[in-house]
Coordinates of N, CA and C in Angstrom, one line a residue:
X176 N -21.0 -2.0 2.8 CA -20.7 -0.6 3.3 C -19.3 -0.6 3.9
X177 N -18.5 0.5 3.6 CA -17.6 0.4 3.8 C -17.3 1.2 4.9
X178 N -16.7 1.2 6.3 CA -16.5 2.1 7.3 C -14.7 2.5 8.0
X179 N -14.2 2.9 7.1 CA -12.6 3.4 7.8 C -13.2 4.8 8.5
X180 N -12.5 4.8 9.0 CA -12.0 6.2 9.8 C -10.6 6.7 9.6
X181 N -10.4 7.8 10.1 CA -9.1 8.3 10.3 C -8.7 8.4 11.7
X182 N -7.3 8.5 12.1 CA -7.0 8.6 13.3 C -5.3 9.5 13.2
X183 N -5.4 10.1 14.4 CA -4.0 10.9 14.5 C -3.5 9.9 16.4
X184 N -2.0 10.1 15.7 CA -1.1 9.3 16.9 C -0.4 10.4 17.1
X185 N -0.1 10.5 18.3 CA 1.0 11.2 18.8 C 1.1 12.8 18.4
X186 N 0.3 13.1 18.1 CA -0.1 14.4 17.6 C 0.5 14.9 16.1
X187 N 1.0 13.4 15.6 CA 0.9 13.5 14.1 C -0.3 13.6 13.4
X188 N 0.2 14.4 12.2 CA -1.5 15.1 11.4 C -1.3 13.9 9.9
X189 N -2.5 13.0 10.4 CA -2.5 12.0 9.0 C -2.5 12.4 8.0
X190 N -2.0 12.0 6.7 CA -2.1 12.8 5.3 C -3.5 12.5 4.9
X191 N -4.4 13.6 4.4 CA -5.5 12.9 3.6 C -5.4 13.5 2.1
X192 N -6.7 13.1 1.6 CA -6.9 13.3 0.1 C -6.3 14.9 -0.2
X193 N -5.6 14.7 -1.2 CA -5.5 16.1 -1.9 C -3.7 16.1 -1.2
X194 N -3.1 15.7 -0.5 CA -2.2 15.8 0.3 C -1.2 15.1 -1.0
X195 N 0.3 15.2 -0.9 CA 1.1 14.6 -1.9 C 1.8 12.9 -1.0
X196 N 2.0 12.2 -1.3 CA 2.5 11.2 -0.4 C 4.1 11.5 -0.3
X197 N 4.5 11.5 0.4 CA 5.8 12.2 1.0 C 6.9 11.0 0.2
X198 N 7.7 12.1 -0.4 CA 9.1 11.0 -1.2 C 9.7 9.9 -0.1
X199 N 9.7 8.6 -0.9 CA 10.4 8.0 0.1 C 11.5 6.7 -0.5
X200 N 12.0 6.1 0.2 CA 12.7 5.5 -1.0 C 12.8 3.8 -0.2
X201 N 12.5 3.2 -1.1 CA 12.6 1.3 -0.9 C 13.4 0.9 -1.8
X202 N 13.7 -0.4 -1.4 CA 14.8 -1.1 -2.0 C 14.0 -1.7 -2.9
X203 N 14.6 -1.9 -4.1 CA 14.4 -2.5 -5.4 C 13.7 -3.8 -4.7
X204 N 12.6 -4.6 -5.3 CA 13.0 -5.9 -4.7 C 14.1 -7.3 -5.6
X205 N 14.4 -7.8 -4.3 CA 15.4 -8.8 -5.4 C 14.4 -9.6 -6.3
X206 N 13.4 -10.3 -5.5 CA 11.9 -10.9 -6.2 C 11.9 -10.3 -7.5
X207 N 12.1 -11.2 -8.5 CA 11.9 -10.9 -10.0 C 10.5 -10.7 -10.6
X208 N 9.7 -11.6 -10.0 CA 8.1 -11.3 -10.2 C 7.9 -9.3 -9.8
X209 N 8.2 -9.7 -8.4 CA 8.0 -8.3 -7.6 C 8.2 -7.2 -8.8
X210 N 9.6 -7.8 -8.7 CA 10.3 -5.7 -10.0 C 9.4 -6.3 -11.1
X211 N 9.1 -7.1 -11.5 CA 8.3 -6.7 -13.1 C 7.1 -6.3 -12.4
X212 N 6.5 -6.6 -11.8 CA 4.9 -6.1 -11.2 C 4.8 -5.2 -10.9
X213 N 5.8 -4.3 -10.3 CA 6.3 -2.7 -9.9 C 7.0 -1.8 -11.5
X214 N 7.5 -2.9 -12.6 CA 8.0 -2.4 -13.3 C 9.1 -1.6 -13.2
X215 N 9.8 -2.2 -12.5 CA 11.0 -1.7 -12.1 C 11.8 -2.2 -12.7
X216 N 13.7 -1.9 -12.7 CA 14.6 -3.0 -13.4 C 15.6 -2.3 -12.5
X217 N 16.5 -3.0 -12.7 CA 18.0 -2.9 -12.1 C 18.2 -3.3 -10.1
X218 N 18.8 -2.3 -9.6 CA 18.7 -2.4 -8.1 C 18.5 -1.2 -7.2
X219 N 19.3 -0.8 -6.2 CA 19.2 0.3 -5.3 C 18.2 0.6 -4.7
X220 N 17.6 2.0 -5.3 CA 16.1 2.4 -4.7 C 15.2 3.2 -5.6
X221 N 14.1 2.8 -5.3 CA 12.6 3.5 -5.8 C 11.9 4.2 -4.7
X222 N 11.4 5.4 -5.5 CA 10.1 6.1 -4.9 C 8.8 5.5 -5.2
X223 N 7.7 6.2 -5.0 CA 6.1 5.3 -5.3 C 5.8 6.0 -6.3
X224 N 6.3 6.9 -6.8 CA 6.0 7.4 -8.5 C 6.5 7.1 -9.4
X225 N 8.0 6.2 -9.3 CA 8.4 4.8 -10.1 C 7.4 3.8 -10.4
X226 N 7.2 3.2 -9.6 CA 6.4 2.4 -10.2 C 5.0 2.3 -11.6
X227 N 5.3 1.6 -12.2 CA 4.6 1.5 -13.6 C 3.0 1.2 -13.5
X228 N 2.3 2.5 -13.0 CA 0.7 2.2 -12.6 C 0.2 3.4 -12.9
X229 N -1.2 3.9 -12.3 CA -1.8 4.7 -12.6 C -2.3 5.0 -11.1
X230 N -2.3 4.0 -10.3 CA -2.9 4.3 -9.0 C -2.0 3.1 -8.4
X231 N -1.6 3.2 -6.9 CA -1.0 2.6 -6.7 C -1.8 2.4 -5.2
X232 N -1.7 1.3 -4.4 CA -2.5 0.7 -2.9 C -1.2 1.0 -2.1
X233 N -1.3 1.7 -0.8 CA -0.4 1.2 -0.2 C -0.6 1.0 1.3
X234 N -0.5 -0.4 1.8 CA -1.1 -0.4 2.8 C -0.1 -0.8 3.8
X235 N 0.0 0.1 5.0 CA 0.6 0.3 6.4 C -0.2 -0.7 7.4
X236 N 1.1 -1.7 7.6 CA 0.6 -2.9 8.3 C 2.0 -3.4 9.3
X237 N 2.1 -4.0 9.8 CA 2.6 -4.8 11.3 C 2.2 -6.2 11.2
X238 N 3.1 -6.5 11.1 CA 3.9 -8.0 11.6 C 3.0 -8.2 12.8
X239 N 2.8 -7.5 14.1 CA 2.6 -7.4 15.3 C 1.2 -7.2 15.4
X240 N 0.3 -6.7 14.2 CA -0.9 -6.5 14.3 C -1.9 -7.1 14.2
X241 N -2.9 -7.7 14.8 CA -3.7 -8.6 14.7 C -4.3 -8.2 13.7
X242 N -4.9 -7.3 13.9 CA -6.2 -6.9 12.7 C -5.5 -6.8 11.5
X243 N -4.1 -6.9 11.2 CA -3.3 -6.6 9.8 C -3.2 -8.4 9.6
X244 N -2.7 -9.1 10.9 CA -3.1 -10.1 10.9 C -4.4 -11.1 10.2
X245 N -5.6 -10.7 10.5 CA -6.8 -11.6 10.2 C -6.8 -10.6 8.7
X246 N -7.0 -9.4 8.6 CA -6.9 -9.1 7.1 C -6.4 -9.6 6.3
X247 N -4.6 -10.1 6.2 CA -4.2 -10.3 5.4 C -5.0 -11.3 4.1
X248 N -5.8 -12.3 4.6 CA -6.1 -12.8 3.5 C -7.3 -12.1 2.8
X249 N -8.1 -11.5 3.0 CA -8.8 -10.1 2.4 C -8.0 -8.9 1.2
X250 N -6.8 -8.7 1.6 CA -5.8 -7.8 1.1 C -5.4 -8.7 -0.2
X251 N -5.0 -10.2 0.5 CA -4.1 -11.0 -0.4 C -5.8 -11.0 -1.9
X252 N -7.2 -11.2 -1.4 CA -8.1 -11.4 -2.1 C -7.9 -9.8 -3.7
X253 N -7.7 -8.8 -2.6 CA -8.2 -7.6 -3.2 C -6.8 -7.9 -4.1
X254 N -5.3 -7.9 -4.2 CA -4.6 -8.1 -4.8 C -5.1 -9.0 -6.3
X255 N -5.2 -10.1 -5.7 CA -6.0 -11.0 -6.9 C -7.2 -10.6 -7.5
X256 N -8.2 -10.2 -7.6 CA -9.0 -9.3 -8.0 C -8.4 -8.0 -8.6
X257 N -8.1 -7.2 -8.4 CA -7.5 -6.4 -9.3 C -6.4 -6.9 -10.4
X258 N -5.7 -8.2 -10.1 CA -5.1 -8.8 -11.1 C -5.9 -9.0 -12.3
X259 N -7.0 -10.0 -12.0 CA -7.9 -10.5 -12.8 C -9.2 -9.4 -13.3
X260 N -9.0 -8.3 -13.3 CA -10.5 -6.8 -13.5 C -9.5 -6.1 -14.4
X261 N -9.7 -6.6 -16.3 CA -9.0 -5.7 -16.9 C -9.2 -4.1 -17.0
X262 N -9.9 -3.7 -16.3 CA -10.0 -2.4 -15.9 C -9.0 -1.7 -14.9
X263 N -8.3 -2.8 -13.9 CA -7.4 -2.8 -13.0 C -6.2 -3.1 -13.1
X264 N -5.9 -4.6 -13.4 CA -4.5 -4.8 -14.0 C -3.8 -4.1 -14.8
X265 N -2.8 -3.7 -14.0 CA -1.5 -3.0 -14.9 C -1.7 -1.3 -14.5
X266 N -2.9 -0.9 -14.1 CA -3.2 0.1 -14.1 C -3.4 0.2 -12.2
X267 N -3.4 -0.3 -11.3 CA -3.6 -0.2 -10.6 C -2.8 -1.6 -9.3
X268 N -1.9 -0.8 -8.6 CA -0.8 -1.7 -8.0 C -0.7 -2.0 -6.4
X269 N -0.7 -2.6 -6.0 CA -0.8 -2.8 -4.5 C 0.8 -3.2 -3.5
X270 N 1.3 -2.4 -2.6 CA 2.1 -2.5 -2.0 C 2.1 -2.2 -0.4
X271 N 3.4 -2.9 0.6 CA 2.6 -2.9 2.1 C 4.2 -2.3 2.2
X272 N 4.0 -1.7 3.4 CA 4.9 -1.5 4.0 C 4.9 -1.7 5.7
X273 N 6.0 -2.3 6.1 CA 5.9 -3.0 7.1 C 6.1 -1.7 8.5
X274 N 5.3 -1.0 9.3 CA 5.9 -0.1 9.9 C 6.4 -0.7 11.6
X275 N 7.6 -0.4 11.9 CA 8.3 -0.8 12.6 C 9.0 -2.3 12.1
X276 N 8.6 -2.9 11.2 CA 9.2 -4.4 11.0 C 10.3 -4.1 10.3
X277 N 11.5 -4.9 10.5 CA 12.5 -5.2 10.1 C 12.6 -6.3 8.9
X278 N 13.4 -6.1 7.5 CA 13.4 -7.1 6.8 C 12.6 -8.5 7.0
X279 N 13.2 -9.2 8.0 CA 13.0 -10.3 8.6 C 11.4 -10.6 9.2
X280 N 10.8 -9.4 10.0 CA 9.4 -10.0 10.4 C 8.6 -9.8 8.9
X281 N 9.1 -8.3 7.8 CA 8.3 -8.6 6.8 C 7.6 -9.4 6.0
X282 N 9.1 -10.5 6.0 CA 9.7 -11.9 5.3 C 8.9 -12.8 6.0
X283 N 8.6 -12.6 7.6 CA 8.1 -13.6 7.8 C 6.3 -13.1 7.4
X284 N 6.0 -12.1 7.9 CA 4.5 -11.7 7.5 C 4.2 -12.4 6.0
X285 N 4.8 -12.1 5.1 CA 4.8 -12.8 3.8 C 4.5 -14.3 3.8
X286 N 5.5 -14.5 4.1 CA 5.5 -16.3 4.0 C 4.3 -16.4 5.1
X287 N 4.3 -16.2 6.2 CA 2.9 -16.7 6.8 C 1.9 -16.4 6.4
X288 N 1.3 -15.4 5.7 CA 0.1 -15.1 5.2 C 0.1 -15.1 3.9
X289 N 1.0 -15.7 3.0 CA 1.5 -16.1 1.4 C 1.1 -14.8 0.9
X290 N 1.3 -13.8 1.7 CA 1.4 -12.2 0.4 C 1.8 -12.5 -0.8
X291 N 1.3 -11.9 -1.8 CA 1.6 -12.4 -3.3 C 2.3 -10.7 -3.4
X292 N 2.2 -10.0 -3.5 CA 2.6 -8.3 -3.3 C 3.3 -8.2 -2.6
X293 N 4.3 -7.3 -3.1 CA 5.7 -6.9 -3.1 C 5.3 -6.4 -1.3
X294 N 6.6 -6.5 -0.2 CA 6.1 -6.0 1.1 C 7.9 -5.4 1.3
X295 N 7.4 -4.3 2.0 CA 8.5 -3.1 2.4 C 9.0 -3.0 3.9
X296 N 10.2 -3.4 4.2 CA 10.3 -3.0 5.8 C 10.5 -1.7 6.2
X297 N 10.2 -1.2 7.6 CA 9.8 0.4 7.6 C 10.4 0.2 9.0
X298 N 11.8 -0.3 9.4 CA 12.4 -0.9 10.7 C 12.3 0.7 11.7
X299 N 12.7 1.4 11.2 CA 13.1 2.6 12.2 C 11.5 3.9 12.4
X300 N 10.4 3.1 11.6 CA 9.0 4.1 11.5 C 9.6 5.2 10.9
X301 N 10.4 5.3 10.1 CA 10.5 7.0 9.2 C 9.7 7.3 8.1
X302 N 9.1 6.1 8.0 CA 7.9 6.3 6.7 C 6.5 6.6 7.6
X303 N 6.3 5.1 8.3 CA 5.3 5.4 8.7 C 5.4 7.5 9.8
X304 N 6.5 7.6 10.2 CA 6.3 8.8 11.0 C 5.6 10.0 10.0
X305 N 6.3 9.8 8.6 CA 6.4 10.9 7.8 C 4.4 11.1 7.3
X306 N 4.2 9.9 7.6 CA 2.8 9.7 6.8 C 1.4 9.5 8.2
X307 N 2.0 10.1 9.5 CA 0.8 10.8 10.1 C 0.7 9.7 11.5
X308 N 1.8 8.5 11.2 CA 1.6 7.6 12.4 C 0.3 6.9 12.6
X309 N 0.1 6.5 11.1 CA -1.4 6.0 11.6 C -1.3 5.0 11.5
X310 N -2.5 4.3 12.3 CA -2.7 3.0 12.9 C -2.8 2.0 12.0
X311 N -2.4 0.6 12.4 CA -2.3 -0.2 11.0 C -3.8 -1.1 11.2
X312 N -4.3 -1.9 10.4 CA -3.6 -1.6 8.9 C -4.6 -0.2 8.5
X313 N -3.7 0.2 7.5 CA -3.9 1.8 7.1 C -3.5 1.7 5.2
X314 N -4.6 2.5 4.7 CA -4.7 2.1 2.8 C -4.5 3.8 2.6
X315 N -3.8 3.8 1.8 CA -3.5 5.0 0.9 C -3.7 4.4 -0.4
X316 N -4.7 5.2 -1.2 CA -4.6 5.5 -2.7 C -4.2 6.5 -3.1
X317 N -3.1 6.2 -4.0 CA -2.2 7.6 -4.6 C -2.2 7.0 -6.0
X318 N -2.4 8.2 -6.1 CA -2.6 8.7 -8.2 C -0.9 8.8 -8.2
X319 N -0.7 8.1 -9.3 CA 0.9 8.6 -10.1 C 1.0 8.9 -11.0
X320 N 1.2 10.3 -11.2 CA 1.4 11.4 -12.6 C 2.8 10.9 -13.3
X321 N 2.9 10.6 -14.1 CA 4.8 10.9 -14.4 C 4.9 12.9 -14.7
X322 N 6.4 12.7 -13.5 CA 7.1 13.9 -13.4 C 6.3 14.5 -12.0
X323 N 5.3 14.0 -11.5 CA 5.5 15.1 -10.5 C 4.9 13.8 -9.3
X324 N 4.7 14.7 -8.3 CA 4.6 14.1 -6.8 C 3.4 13.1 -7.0
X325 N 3.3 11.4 -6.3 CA 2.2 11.1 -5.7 C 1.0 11.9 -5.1
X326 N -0.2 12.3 -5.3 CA -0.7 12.4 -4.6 C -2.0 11.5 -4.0
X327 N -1.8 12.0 -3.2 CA -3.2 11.0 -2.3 C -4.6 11.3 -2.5
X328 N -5.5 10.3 -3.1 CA -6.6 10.3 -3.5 C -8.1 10.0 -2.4
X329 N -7.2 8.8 -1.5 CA -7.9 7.9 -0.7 C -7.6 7.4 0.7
X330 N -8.0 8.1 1.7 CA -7.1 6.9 3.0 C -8.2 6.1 3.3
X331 N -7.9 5.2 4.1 CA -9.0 4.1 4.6 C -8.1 3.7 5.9
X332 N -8.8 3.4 7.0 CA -8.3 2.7 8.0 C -9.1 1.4 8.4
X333 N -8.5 0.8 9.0 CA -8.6 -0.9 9.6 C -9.5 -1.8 8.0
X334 N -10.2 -2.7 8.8 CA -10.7 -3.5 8.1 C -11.8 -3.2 6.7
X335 N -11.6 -3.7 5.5 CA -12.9 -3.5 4.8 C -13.8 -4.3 4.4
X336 N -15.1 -4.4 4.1 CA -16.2 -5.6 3.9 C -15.9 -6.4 3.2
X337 N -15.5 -5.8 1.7 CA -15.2 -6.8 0.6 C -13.9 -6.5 -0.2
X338 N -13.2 -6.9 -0.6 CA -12.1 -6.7 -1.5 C -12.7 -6.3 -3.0
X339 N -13.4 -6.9 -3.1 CA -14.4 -6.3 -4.6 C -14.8 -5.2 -4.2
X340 N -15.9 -4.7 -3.4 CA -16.5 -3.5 -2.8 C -15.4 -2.1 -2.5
X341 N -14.0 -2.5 -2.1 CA -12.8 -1.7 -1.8 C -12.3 -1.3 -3.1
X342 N -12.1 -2.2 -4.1 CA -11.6 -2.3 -5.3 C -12.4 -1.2 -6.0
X343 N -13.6 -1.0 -6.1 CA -14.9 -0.3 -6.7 C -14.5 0.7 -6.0
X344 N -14.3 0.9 -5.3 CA -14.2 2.1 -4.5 C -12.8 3.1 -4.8
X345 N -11.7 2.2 -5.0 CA -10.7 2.8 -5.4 C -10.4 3.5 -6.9
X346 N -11.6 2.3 -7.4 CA -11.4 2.6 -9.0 C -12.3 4.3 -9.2
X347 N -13.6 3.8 -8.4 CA -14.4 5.1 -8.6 C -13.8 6.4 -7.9
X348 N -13.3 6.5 -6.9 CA -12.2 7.4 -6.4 C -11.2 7.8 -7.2
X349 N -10.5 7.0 -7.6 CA -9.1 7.2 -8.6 C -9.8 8.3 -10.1
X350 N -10.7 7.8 -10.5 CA -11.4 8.4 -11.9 C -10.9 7.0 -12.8
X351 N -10.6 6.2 -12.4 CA -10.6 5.1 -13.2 C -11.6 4.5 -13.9
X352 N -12.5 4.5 -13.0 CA -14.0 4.7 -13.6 C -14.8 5.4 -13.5

């Protein structure tokens, strides 16, 4: 069983389902794996409706966070599992964005927790602000149309039971299945 909640900070209003995920723009990664897994090419910057998916994960996490912390290898699981569920690969993409982290703690969140998935720094909170200030870790599932806006299918907050069980849940949410 799966139990997120939602939560509002600072009297920001969290985006939920049906909401568009607000344009935002990340750096290419240099990581060559990364841009082909995102399907990306060249450099500069991407939105989340660039990316080459059908549904895309995006989870709002801290360097600083414990519970982003002890998750990480649950997240790193659900990553791998969707690689390997041809129902999922290619079709369904997982990305973090670091809120308040700088390049550098993202880099390190990475390498300490061997993130296999592309990870975004969010140093000044303008993403995270834009997207309701919610508490980490925090899951967005957004549908990507080509040509028009992300929208948001799915939020989830803190921890989840299973990365299979989450997985199922995204797919059956999304209409993937």
């Amino acid at each position: 069983m799966l139990t997120g909640t939602s939560s509002v900070i600072a009297g920001e209003e969290v985006l939920t389902k049906g909401a568009f995920f607000p344009s935002v723009k990340l750096a290419v990664p240099d990581d060559a794996a990364h841009k082909k897994y995102l399907g990306l090419s060249g450099s500069g910057k991407f939105d989340i409706p660039d990316i080459a998916a059908h549904v895309v994960i995006v989870e709002i996490f801290s360097m600083y966070c414990p519970h982003c912390q002890k998750e990480a290898p649950a997240v790193n699981e659900l990553y791998r599992i969707i690689e390997n569920n041809p129902m999922a690969r290619g079709k369904v993409k997982l990305i973090g964005i670091g809120a308040g982290n700088s390049p550098f703690e993202v880099d390190y969140f990475r390498e300490t927790y061997a993130v296999p998935f592309p990870l975004f720094p969010d140093k000044d909170y303008a993403i995270h602000d834009r997207i309701g200030g919610v508490r980490t870790p925090f899951f967005y599932g957004v549908a990507i149309t080509k040509g028009k806006p992300a929208e948001i299918f799915f939020t989830y907050e803190g921890k989840f039971e299973t990365a299979d069980s989450f997985l199922e849940l995204i797919l059956k949410e999304s209409g993937l299945k």
